[in-house]
mmCIF file of C-alpha atoms in Angstrom:
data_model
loop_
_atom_site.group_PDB
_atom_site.id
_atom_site.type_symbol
_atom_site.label_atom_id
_atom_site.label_comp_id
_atom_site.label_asym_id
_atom_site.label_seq_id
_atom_site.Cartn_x
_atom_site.Cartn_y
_atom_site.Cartn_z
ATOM 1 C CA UNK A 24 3.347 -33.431 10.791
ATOM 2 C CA UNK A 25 1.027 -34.118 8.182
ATOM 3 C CA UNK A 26 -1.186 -30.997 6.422
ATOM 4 C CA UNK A 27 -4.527 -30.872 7.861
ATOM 5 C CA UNK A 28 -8.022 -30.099 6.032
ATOM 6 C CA UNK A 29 -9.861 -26.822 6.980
ATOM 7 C CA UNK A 30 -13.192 -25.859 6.946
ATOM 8 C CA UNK A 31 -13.832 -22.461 5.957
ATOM 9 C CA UNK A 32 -15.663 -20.947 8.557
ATOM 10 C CA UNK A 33 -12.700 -21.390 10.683
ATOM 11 C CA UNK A 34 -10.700 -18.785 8.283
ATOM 12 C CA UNK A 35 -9.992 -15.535 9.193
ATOM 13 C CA UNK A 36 -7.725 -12.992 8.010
ATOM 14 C CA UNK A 37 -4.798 -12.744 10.679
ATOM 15 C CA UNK A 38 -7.246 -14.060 13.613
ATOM 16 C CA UNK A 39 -7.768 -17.411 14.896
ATOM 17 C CA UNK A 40 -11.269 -18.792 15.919
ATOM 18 C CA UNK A 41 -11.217 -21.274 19.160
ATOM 19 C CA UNK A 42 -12.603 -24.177 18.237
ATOM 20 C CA UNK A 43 -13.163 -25.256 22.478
ATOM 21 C CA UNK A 44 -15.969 -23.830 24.502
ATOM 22 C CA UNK A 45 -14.784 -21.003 26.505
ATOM 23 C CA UNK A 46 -16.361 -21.322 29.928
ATOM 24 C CA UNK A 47 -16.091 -18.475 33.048
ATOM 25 C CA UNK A 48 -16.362 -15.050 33.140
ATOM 26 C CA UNK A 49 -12.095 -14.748 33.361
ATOM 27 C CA UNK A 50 -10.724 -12.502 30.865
ATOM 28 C CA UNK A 51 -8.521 -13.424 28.078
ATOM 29 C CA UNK A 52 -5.359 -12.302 27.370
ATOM 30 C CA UNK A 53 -4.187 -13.444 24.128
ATOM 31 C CA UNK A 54 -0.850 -12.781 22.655
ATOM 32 C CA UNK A 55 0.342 -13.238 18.985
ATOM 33 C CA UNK A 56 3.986 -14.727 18.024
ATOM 34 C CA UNK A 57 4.759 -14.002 15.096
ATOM 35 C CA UNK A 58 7.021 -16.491 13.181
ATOM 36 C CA UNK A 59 9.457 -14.038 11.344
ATOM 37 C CA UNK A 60 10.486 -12.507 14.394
ATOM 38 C CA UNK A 61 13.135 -15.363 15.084
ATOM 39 C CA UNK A 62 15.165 -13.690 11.561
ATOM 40 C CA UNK A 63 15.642 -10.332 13.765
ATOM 41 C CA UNK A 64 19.012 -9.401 14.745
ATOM 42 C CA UNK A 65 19.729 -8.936 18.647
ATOM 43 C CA UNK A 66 18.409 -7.411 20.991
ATOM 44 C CA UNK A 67 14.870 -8.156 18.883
ATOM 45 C CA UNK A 68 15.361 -12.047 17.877
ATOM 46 C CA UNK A 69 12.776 -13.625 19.047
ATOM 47 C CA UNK A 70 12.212 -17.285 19.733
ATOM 48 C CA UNK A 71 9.428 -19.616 21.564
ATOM 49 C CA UNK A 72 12.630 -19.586 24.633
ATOM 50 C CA UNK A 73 11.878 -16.247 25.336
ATOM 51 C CA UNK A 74 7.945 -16.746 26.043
ATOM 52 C CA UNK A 75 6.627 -16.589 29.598
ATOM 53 C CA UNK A 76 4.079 -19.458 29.494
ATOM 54 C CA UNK A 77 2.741 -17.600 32.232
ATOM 55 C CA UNK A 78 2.362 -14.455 30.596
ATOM 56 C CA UNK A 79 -0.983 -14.942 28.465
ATOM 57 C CA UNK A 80 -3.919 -17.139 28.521
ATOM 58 C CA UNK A 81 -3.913 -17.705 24.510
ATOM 59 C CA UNK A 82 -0.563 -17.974 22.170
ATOM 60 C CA UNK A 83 -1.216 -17.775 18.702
ATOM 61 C CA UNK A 84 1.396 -18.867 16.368
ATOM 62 C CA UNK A 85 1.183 -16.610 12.924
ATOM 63 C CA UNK A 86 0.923 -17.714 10.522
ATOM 64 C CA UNK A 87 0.792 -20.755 9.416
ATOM 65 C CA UNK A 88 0.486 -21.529 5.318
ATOM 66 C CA UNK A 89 -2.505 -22.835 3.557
ATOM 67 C CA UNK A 90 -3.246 -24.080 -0.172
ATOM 68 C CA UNK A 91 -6.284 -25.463 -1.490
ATOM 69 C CA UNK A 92 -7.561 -25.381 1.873
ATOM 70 C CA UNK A 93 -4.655 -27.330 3.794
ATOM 71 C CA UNK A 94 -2.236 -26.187 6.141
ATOM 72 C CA UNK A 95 1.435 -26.385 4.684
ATOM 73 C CA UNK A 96 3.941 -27.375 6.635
ATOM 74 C CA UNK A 97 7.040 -25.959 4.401
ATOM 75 C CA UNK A 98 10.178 -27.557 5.925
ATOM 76 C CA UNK A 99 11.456 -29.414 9.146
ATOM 77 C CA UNK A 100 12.449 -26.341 11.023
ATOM 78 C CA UNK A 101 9.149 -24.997 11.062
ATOM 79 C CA UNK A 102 7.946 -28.705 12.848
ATOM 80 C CA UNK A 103 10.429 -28.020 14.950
ATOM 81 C CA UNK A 104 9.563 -24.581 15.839
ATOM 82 C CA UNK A 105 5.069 -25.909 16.625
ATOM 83 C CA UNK A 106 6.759 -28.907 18.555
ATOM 84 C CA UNK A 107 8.806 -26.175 20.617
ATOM 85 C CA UNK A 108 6.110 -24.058 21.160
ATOM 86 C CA UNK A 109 3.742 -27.075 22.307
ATOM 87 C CA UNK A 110 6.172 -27.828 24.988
ATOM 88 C CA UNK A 111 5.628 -24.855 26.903
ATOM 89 C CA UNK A 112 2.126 -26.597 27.989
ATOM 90 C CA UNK A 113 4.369 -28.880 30.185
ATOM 91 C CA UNK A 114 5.080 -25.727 32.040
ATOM 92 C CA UNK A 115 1.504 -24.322 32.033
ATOM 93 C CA UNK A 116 -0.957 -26.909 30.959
ATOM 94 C CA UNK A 117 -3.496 -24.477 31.219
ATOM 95 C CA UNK A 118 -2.173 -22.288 28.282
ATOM 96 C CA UNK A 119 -4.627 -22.525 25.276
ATOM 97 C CA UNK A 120 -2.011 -22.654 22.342
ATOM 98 C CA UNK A 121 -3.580 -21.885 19.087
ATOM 99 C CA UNK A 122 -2.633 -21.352 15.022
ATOM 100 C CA UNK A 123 -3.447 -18.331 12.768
ATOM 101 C CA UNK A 124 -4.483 -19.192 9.191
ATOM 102 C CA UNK A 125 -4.720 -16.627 6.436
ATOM 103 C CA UNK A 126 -8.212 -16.190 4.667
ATOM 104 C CA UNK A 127 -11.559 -14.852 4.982
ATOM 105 C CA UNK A 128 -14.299 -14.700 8.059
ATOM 106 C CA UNK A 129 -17.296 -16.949 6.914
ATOM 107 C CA UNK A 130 -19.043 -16.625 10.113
ATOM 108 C CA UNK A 131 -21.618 -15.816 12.389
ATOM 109 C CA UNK A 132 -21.637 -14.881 15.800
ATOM 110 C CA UNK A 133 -22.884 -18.627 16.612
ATOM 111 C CA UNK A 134 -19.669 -20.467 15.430
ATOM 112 C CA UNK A 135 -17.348 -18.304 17.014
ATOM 113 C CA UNK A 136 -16.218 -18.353 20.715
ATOM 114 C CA UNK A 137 -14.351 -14.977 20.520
ATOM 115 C CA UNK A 138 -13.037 -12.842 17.915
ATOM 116 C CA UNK A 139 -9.645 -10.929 17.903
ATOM 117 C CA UNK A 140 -10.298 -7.367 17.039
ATOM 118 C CA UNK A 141 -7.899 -5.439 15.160
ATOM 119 C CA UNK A 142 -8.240 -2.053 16.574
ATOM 120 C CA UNK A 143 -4.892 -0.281 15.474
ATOM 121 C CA UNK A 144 -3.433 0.675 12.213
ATOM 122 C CA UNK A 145 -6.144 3.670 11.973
ATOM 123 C CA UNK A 146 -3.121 5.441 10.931
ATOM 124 C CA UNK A 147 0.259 5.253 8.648
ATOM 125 C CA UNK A 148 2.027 6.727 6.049
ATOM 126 C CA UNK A 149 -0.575 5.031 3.540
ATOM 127 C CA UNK A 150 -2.621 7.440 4.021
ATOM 128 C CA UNK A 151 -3.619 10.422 1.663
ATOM 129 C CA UNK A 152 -2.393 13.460 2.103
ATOM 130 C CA UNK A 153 0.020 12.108 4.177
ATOM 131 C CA UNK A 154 -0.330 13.981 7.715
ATOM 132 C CA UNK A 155 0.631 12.203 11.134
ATOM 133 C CA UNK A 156 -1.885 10.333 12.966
ATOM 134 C CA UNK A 157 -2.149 8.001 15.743
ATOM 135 C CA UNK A 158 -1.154 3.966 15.348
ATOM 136 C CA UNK A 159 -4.564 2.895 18.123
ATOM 137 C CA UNK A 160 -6.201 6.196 19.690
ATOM 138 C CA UNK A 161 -8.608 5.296 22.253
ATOM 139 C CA UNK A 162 -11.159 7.940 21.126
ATOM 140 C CA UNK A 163 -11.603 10.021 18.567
ATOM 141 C CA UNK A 164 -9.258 13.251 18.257
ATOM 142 C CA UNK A 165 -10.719 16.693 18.560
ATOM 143 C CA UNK A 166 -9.404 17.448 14.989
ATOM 144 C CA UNK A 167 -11.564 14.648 13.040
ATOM 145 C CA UNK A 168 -13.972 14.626 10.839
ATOM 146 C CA UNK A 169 -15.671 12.804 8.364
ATOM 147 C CA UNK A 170 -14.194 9.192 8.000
ATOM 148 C CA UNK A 171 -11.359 9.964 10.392
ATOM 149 C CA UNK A 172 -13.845 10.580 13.179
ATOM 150 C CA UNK A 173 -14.037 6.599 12.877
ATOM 151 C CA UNK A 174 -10.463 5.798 12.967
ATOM 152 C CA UNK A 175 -10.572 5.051 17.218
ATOM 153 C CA UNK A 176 -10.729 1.693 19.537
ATOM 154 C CA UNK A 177 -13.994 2.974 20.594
ATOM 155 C CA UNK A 178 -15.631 3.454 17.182
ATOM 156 C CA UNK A 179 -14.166 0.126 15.959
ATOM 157 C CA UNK A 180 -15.565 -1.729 19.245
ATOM 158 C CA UNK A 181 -18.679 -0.171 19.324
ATOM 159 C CA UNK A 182 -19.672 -1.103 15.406
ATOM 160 C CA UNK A 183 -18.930 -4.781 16.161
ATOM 161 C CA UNK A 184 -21.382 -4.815 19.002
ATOM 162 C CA UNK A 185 -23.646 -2.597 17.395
ATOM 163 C CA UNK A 186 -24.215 -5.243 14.178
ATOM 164 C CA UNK A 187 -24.606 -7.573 17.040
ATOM 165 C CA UNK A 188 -21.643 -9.559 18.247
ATOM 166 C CA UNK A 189 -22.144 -10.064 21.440
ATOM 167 C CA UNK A 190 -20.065 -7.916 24.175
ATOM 168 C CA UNK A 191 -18.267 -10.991 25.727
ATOM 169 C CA UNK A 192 -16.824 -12.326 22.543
ATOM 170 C CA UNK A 193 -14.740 -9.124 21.568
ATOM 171 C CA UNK A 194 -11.171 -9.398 22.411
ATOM 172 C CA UNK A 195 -9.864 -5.978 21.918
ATOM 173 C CA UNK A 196 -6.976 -5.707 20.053
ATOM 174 C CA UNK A 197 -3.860 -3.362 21.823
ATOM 175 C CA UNK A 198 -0.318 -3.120 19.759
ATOM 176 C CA UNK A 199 3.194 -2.951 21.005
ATOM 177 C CA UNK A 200 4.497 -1.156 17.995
ATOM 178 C CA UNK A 201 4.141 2.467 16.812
ATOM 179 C CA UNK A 202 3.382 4.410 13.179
ATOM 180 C CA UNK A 203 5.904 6.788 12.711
ATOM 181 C CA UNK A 204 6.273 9.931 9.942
ATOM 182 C CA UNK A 205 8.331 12.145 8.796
ATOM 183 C CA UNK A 206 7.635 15.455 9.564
ATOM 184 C CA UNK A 207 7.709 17.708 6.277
ATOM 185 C CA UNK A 208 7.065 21.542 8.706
ATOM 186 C CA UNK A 209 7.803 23.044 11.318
ATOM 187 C CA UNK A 210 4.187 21.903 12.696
ATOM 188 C CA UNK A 211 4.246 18.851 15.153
ATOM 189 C CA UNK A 212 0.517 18.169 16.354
ATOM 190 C CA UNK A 213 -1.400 15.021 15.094
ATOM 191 C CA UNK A 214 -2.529 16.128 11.375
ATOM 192 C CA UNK A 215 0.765 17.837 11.011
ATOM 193 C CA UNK A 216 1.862 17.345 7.205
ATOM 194 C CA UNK A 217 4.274 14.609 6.620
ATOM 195 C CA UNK A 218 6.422 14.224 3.739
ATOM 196 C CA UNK A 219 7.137 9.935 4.087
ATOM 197 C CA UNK A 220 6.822 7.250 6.709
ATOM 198 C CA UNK A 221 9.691 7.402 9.703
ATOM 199 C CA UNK A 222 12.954 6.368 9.860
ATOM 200 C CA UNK A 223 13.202 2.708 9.612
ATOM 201 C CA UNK A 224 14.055 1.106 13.167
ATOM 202 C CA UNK A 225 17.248 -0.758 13.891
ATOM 203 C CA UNK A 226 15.983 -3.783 14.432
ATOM 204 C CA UNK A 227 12.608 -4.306 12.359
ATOM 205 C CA UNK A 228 14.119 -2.300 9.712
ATOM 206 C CA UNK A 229 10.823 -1.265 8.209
ATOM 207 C CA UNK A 230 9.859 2.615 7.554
ATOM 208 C CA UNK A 231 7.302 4.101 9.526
ATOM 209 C CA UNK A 232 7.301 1.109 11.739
ATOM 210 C CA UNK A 233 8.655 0.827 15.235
ATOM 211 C CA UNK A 234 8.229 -1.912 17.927
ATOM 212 C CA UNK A 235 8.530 -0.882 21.219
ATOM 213 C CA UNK A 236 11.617 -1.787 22.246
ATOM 214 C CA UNK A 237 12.945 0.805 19.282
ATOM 215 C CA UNK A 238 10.467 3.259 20.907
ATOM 216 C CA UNK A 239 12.082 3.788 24.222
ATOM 217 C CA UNK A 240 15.351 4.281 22.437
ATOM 218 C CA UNK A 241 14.075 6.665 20.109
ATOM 219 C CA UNK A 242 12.307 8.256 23.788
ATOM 220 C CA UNK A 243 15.572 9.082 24.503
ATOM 221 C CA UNK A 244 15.819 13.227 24.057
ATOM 222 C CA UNK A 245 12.353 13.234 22.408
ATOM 223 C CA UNK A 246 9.920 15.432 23.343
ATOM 224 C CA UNK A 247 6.670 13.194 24.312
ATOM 225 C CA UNK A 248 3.129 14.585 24.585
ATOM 226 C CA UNK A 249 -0.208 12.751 25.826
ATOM 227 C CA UNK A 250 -3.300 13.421 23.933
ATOM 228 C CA UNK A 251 -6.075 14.065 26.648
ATOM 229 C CA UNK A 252 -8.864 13.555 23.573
ATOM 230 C CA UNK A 253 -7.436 10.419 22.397
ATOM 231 C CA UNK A 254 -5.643 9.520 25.519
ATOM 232 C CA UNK A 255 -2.864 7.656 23.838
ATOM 233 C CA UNK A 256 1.192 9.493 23.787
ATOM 234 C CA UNK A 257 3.007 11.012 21.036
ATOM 235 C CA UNK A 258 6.861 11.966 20.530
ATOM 236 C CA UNK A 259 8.750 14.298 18.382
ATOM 237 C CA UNK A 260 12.360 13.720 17.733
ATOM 238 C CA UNK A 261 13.913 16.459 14.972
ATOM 239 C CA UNK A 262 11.742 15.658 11.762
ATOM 240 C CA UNK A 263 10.671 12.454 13.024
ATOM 241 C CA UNK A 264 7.219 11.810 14.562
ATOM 242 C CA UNK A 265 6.108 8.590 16.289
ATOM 243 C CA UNK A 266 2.239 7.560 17.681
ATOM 244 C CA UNK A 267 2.588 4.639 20.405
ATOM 245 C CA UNK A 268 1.225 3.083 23.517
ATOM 246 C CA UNK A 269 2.864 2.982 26.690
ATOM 247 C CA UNK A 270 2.225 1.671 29.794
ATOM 248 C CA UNK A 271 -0.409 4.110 31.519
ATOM 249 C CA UNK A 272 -2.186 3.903 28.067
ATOM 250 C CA UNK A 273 -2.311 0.249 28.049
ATOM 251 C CA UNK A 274 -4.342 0.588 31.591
ATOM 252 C CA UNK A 275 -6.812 2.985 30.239
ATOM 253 C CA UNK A 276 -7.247 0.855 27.457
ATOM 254 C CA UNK A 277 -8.066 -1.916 30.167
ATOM 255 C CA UNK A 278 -10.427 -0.133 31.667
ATOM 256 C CA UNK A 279 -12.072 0.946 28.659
ATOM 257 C CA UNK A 280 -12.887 -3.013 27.441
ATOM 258 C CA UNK A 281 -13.897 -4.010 31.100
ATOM 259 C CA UNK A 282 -16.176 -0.822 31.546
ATOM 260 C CA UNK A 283 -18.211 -2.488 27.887
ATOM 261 C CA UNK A 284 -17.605 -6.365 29.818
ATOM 262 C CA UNK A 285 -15.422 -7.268 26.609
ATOM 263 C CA UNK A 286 -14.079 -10.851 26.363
ATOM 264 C CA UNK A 287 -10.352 -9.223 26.741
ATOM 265 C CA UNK A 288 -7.222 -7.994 25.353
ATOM 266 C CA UNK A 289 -5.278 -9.478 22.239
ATOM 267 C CA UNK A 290 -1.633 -8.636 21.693
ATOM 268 C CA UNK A 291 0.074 -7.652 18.451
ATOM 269 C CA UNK A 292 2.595 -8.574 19.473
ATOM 270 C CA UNK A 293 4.532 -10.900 22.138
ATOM 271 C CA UNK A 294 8.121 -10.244 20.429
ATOM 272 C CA UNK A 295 7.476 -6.618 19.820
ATOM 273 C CA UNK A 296 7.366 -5.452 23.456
ATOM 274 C CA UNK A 297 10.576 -5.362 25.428
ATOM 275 C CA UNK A 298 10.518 -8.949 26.289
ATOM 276 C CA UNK A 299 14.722 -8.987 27.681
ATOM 277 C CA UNK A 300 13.355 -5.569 29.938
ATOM 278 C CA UNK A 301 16.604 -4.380 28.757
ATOM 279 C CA UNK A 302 15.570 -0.820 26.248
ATOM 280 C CA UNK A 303 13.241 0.611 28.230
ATOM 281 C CA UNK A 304 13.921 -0.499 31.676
ATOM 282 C CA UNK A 305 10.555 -1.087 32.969
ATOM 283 C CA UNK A 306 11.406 -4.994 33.415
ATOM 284 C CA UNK A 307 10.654 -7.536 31.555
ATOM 285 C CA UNK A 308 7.120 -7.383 29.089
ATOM 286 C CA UNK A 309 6.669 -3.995 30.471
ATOM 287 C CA UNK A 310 3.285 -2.836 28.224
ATOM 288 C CA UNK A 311 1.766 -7.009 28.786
ATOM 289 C CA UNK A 312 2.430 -7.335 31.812
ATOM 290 C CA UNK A 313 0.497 -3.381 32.338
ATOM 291 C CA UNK A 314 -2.398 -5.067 30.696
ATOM 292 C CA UNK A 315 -2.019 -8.487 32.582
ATOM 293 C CA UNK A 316 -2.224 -6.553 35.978
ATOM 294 C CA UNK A 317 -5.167 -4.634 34.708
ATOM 295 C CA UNK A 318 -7.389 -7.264 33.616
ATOM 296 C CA UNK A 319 -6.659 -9.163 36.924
ATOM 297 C CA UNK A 320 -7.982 -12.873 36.873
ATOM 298 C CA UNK A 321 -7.549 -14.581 33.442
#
């Protein structure tokens, strides 16, 4: 596979733009799989075996390497690893399979068929002072103000439309990972003071970061609280503190993006839910498959 000349206006940072006409009002459900989860021990390795061709209407391989404006194709594994992911259209030839290139939107609402919104991260443990706050609350919190009253789904969504992208075009963007913190008082609500990022997870090994397969172990003897304003969960476990989605939050979510006729839901990501069913128990792609049912016809 040879490297392949880009135009820029079909860069974006971490999203992909279609390049095919989208036609019918069905809603997308597109799904990121991300390329480094394959180097994760058990149960989180992840490889393109253990995608449902079924389970999305868009896969989008991330990322893929680019230098002076070509795409890099660094060694034979990783042809291996597009050619294995191409063969699940024999399974579903209607699966749109698609590749995400690093760099910058040069764009207008006119070249693009749909964009990937990424409405989560409002929170971390980059954040100064360092207090906890959601990873993706669906509205804002009762407690913000000033810039934080803008860290929310709905704020994010609404801007886009607002500087006129049209409705139909915004995939909204729904994680299956969590922002975690360390809990530095006695005090446990969202804006509690935090003293560092969460305990690293056993399996993506990064601090203040936790997919949700580590989630529903971590559930395990935590105390768990849904925030009505924000309408997203919460859980306390000793010192540590973790913001996440869940199933009944993943519907609500749905029905928020269907109640503005949004183009759909993007997924960050496919190997970060529990894709074996086996930690949480909820079967197989419990959180995708929540917002699969919820959309309906894709």
């Amino acid at each position: 596979m040879g490297a392949t000349t880009m135009d820029q206006k079909s860069l974006w940072a971490g999203v992909v733009v279609l390049l095919l006409l989208q036609g019918g009002s069905a809603y997308k459900l597109v799904c990121y799989f991300t390329n480094w989860s394959q180097d994760r021990q058990e149960p989180g390795k992840f490889t393109p075996e253990n995608i449902d061709p079924f389970l999305c209407s868009h896969l989008i391989y991330s990322f893929a390497s680019i230098e002076n404006n070509k795409v890099i194709i660094k060694d034979k594994s990783e042809v291996m690893l597009y050619q294995t992911i191409n063969s699940l259209k024999t399974k579903n030839p209607k699966l749109k399979i698609l590749l995400s290139i690093g760099g910058y939107l040069f764009g207008s609402k006119g070249d693009l068929d749909f964009i990937n919104l990424l409405s989560f991260d409002f929170h971390g443990s980059w954040e100064k002072p360092l207090i906890t706050g959601h990873n993706s609350p669906l509205s804002k919190g009762w407690q913000d103000r000033g810039p934080s009253s803008y860290y929310n789904v709905e704020y994010a969504v609404g801007y886009w439309i607002h500087k006129g992208m049209p409705s139909e075009k915004v995939v909204m963007g729904i994680p299956t990972y969590g922002h975690s913190f360390t809990l530095a008082s006695a005090e446990t609500t969202v804006g509690a003071p935090a003293s560092g990022p969460g305990a690293a997870g056993p399996i993506t090994e990064s601090s203040g970061f936790l997919a949700y397969y580590e989630i529903c172990q971590f559930l395990k003897g935590a105390k768990i609280t849904r925030l009505q304003d924000q309408q997203v969960p919460y859980a306390i476990k000793g010192n540590q503190w973790v913001g996440y989605d869940d199933v009944k939050s993943m519907e609500t979510k749905v029905q928020f993006l269907k109640n503005l006729n949004l183009g759909g839901a993007m997924i960050w990501s496919i190997d970060m839910d529990d894709f074996t069913g086996k930690s949480c128990n909820q079967g197989p792609y419990p959180l995708i498959q929540a917002v699969k049912r919820s959309l309906g016809s894709l």
